[in-house]
mmCIF file of C-alpha atoms in Angstrom:
data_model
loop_
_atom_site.group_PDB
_atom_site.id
_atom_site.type_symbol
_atom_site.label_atom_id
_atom_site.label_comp_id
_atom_site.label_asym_id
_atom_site.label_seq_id
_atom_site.Cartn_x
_atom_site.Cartn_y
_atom_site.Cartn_z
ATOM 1 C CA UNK A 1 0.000 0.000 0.000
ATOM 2 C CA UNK A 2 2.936 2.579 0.756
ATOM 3 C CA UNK A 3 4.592 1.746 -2.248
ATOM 4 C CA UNK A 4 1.279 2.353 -4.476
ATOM 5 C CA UNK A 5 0.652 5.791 -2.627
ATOM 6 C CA UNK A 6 4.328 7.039 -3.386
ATOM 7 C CA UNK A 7 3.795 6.312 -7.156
ATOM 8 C CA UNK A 8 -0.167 7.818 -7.139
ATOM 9 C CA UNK A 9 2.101 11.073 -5.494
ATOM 10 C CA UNK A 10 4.941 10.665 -8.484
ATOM 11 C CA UNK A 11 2.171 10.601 -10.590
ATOM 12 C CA UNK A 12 0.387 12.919 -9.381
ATOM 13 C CA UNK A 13 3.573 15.736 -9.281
ATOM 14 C CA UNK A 14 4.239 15.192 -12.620
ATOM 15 C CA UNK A 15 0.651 15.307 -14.236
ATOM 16 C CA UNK A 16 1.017 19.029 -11.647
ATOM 17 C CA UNK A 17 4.303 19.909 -13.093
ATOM 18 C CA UNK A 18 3.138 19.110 -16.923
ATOM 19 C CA UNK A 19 -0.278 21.323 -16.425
ATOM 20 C CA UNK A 20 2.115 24.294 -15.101
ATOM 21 C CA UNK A 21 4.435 23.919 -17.729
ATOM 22 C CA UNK A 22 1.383 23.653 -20.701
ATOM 23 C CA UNK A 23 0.077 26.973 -18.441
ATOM 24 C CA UNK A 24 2.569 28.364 -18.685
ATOM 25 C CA UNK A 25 2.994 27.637 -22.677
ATOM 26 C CA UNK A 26 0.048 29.088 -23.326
ATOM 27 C CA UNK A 27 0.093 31.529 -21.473
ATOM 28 C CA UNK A 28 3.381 33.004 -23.462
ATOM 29 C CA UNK A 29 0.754 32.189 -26.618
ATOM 30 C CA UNK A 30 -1.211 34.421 -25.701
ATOM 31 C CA UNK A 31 0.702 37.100 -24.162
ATOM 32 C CA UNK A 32 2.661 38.759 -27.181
ATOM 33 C CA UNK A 33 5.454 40.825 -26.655
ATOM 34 C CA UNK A 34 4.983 44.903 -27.141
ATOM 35 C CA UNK A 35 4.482 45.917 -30.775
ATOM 36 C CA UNK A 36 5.789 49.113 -30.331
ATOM 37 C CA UNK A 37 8.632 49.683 -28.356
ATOM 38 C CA UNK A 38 9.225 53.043 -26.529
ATOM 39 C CA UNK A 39 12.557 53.758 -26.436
ATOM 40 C CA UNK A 40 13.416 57.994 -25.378
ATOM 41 C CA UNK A 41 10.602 60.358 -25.369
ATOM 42 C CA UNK A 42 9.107 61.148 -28.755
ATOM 43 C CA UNK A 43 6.698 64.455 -29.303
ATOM 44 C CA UNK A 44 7.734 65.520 -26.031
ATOM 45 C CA UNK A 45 6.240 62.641 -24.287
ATOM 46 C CA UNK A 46 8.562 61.290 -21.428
ATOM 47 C CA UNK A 47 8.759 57.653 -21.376
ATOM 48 C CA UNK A 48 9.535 56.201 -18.117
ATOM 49 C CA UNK A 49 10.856 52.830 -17.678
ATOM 50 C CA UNK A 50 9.193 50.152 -16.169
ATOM 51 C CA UNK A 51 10.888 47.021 -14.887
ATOM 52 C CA UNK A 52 8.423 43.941 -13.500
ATOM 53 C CA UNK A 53 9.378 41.647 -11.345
ATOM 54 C CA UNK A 54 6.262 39.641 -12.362
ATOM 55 C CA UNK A 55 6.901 39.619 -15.394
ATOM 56 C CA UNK A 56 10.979 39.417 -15.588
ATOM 57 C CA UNK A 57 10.952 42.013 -18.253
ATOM 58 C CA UNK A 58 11.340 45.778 -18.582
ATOM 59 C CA UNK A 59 9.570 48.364 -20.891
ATOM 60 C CA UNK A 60 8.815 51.983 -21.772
ATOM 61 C CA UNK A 61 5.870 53.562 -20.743
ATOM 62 C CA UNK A 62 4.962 56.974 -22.547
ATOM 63 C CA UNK A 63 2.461 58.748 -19.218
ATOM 64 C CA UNK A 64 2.604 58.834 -15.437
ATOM 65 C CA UNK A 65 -0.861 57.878 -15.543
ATOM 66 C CA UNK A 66 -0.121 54.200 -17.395
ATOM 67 C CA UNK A 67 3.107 53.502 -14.946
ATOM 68 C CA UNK A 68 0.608 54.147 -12.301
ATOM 69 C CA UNK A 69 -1.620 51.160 -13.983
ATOM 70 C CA UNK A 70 1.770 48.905 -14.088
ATOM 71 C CA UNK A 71 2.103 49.519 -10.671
ATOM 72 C CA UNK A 72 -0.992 48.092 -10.101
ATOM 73 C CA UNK A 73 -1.334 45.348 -12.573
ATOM 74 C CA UNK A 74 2.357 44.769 -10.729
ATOM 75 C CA UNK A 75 1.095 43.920 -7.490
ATOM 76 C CA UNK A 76 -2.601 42.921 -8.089
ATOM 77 C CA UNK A 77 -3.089 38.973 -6.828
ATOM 78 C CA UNK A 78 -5.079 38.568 -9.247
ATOM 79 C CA UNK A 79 -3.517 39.594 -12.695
ATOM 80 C CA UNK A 80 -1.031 36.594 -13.789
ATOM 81 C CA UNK A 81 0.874 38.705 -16.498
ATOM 82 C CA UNK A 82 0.430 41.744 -18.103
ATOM 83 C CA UNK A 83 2.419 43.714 -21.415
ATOM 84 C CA UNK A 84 1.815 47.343 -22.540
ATOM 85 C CA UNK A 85 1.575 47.907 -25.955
ATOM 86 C CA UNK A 86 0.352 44.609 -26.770
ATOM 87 C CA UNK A 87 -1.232 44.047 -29.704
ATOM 88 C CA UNK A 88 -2.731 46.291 -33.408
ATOM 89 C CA UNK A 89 -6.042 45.960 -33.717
ATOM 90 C CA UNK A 90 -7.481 47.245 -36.882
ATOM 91 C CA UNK A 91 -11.379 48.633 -36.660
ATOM 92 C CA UNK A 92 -13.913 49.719 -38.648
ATOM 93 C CA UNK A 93 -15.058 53.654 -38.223
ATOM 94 C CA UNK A 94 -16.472 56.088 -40.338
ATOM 95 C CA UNK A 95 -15.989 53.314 -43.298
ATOM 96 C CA UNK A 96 -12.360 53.325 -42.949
ATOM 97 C CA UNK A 97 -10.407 50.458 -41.521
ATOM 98 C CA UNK A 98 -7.653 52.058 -38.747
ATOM 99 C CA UNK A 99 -4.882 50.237 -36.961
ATOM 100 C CA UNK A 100 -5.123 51.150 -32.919
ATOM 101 C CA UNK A 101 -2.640 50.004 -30.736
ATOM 102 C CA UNK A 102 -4.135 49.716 -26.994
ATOM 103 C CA UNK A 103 -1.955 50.594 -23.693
ATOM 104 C CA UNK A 104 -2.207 46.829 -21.913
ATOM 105 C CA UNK A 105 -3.019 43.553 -21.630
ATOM 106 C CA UNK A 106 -3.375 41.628 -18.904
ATOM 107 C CA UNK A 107 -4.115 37.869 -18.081
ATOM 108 C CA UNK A 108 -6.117 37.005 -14.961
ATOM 109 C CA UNK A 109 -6.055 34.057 -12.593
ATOM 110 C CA UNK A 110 -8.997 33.116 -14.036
ATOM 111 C CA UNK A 111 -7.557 33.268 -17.182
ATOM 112 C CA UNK A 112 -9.296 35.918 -18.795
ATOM 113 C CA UNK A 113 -7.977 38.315 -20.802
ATOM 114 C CA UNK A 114 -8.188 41.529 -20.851
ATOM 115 C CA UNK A 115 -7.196 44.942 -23.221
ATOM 116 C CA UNK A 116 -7.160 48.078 -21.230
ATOM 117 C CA UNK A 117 -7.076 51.693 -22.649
ATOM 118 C CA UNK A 118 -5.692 54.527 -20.252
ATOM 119 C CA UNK A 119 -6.632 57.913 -21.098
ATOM 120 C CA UNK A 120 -7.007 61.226 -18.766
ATOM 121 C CA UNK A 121 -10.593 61.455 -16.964
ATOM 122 C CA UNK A 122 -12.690 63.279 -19.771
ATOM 123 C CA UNK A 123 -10.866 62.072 -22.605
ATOM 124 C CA UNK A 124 -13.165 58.599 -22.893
ATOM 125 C CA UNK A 125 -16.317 60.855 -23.303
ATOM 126 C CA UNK A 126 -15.787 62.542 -26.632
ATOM 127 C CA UNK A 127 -17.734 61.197 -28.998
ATOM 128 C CA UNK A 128 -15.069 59.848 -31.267
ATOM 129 C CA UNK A 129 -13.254 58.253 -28.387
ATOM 130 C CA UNK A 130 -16.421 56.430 -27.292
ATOM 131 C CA UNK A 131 -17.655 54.986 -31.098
ATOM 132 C CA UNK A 132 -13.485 53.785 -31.536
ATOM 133 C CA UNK A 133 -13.606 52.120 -28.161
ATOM 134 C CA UNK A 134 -17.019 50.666 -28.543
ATOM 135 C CA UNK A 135 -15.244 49.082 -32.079
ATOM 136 C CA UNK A 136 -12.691 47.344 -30.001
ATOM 137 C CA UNK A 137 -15.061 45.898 -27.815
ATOM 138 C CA UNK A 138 -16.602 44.589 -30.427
ATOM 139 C CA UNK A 139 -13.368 43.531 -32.644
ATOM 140 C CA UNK A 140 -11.554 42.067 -29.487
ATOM 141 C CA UNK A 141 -15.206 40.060 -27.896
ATOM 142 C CA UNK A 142 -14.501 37.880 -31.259
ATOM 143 C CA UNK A 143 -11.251 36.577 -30.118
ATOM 144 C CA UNK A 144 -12.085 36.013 -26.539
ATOM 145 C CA UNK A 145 -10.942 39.306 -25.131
ATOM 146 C CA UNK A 146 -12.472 42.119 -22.866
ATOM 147 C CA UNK A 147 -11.835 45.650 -23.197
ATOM 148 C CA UNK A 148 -11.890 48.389 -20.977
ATOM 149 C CA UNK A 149 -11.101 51.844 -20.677
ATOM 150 C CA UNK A 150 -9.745 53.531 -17.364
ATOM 151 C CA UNK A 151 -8.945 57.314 -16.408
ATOM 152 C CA UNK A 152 -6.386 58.682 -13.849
ATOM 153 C CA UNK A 153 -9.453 59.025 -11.318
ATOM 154 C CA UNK A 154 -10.032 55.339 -11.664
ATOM 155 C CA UNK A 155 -6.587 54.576 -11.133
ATOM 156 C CA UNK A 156 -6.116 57.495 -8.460
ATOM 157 C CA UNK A 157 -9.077 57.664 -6.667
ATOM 158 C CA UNK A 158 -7.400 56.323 -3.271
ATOM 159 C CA UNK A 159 -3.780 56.140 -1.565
ATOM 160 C CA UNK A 160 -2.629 52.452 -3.491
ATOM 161 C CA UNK A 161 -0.769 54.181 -6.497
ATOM 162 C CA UNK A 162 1.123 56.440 -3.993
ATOM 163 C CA UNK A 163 2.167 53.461 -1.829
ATOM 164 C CA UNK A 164 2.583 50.918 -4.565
ATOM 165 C CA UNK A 165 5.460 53.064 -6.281
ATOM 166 C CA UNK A 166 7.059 54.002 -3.101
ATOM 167 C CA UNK A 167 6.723 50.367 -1.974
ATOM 168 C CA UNK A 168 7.941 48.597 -5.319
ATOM 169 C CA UNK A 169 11.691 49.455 -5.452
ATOM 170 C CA UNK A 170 11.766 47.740 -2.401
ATOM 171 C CA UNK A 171 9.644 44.920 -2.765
ATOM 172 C CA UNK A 172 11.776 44.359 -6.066
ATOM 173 C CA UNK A 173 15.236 44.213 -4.517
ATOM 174 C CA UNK A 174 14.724 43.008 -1.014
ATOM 175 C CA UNK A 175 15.794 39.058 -0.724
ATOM 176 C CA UNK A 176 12.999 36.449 0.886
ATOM 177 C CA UNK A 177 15.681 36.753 3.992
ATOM 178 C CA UNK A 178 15.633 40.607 4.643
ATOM 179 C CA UNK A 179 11.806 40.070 4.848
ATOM 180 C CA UNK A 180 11.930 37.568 7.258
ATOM 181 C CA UNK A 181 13.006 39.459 9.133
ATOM 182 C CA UNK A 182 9.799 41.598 9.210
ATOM 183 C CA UNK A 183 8.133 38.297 10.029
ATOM 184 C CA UNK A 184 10.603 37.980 13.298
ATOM 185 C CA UNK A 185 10.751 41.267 14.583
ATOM 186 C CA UNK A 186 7.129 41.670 14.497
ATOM 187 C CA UNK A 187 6.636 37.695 16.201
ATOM 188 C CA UNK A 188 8.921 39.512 19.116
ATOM 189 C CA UNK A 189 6.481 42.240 19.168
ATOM 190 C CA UNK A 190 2.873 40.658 19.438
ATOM 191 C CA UNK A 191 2.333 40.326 15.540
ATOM 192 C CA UNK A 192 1.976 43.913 15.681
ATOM 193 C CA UNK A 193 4.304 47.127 15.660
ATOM 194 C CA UNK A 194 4.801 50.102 13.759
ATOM 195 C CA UNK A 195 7.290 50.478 11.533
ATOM 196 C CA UNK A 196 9.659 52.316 13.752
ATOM 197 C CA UNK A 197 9.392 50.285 16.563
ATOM 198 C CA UNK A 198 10.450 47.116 14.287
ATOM 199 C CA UNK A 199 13.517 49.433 13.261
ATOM 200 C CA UNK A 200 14.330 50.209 17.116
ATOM 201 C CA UNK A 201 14.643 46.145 17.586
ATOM 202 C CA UNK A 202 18.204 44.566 18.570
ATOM 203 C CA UNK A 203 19.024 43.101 14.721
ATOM 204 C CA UNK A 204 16.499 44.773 13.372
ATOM 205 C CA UNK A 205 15.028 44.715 9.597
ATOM 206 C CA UNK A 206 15.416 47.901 7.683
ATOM 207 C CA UNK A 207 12.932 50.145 6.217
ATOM 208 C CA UNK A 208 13.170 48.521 2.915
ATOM 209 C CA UNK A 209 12.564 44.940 4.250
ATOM 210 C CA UNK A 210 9.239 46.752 6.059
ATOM 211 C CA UNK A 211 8.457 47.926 3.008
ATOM 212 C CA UNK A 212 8.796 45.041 0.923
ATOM 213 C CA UNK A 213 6.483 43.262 3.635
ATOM 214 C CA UNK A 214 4.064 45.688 3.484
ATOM 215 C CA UNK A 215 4.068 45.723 -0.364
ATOM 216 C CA UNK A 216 2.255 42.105 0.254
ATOM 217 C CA UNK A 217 1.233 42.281 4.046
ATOM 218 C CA UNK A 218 -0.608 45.779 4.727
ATOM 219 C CA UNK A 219 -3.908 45.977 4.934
ATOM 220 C CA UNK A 220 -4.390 49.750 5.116
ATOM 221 C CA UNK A 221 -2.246 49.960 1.991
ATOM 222 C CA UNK A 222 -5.506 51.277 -0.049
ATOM 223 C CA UNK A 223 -6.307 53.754 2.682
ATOM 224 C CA UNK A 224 -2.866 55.537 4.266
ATOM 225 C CA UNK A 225 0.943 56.737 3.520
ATOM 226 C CA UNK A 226 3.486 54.938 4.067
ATOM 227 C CA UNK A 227 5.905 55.521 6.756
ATOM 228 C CA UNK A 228 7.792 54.579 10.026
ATOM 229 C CA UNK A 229 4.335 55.039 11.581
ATOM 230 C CA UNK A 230 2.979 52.531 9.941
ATOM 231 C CA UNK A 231 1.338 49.376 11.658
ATOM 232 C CA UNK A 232 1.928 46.102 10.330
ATOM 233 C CA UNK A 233 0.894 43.010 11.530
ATOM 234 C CA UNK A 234 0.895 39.185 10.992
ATOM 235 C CA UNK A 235 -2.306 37.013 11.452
ATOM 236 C CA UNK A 236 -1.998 33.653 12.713
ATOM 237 C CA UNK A 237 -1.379 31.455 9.819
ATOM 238 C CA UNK A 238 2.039 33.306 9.364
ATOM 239 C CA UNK A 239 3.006 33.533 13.247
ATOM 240 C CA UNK A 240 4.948 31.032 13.189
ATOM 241 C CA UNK A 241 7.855 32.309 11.345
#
């Protein structure tokens, strides 16, 4: 009997590991790399540079307003992957076919996709804006895709974006050990403490470690700043680290 349940397990890891990997295939099918890529400001745009973690893989973004929406598609549990500049899509308006090239695509963990237009609140209600957008919808429902459109007071309307790129630099350099040591200062501390009382521990973790933790870990991370008055705390399936 042991020997049959260790070969169900083998079995069963390997029928696991071959749905990540075909997951993961198809997932790179239907992700496509950027069609345009931004590489220095052009028409007196600044691009800024974007590097995900999630992703492995850097890019150029061309407003604040879209690096804002990286941010988030960045840290958001529920958004696999994600590329800007994703795909052409070529509509029909006014009887003339036009190429468009949308700011992002994301795939979610339910493995939806979805195309996402940024634009600046107001710029999605001209009527032009809303006939184009209402052709993607309908050019991108036929291959299995959703589109949206988003403005900065969708993206902005609460204290995440601030937080997110304060937060990200160090969530994206801080090692699994330096956080840890968020984990053990605040174990010595009740589960909770505020972020300077964490940093006045013997051996204690530095900001960036706090901040990396929070980056996953903070609940009020919608709601407040950031800072070394900051409370963070562990619930009890994590106390025992």
């Amino acid at each position: 009997m042991v020997a049959s349940g260790s070969g169900e397990q083998k079995n069963f890891e390997w029928i696991s590991k071959m749905k990540s990997a075909n997951l993961e295939n198809w997932i790179e099918t239907a992700l496509p790399e950027p069609v345009r890529r931004l590489k220095r400001s052009r028409l007196g745009v600044q691009i800024s540079r974007f590097h995900s973690r999630k992703n492995q893989k850097s890019w150029g973004l061309e407003s604040s307003i879209e690096l804002d929406y990286a941010h988030f598609l960045e840290w958001s549990a529920e958004v696999v992957r994600f590329v800007p500049q994703p795909m052409e899509i070529e509509i029909l308006q006014h009887g003339r076919r036009k190429a468009y090239v949308p700011d992002f695509l994301h795939i979610s963990t339910k493995m939806d996709r979805t195309v996402t237009e940024i634009k600046p609140q107001g710029w999605d209600k001209s009527p032009f804006l809303v006939e184009k957008y209402e052709a993607c919808k309908v050019e991108l429902a036929f291959q299995g895709i959703k589109f949206q459109v988003l403005t900065d007071a969708d993206i902005r309307r609460d204290e995440l974006h601030r937080n997110l790129r304060h937060l990200y630099p160090s969530y994206k350099t801080s090692t699994p050990e330096q956080v840890l040591a968020v984990f053990a200062g605040l174990s010595r501390m009740n589960n909770r403490a505020t972020v300077g009382e964490l940093m006045a521990l013997p051996n204690p973790p530095t900001y960036a470690a706090c901040a990396a933790f929070a980056y996953e870990n903070w609940v009020d991370i919608h709601s407040k700043p950031f800072g070394l008055s900051t409370v963070l705390e562990i619930g009890d399936e994590h106390a025992d680290h």
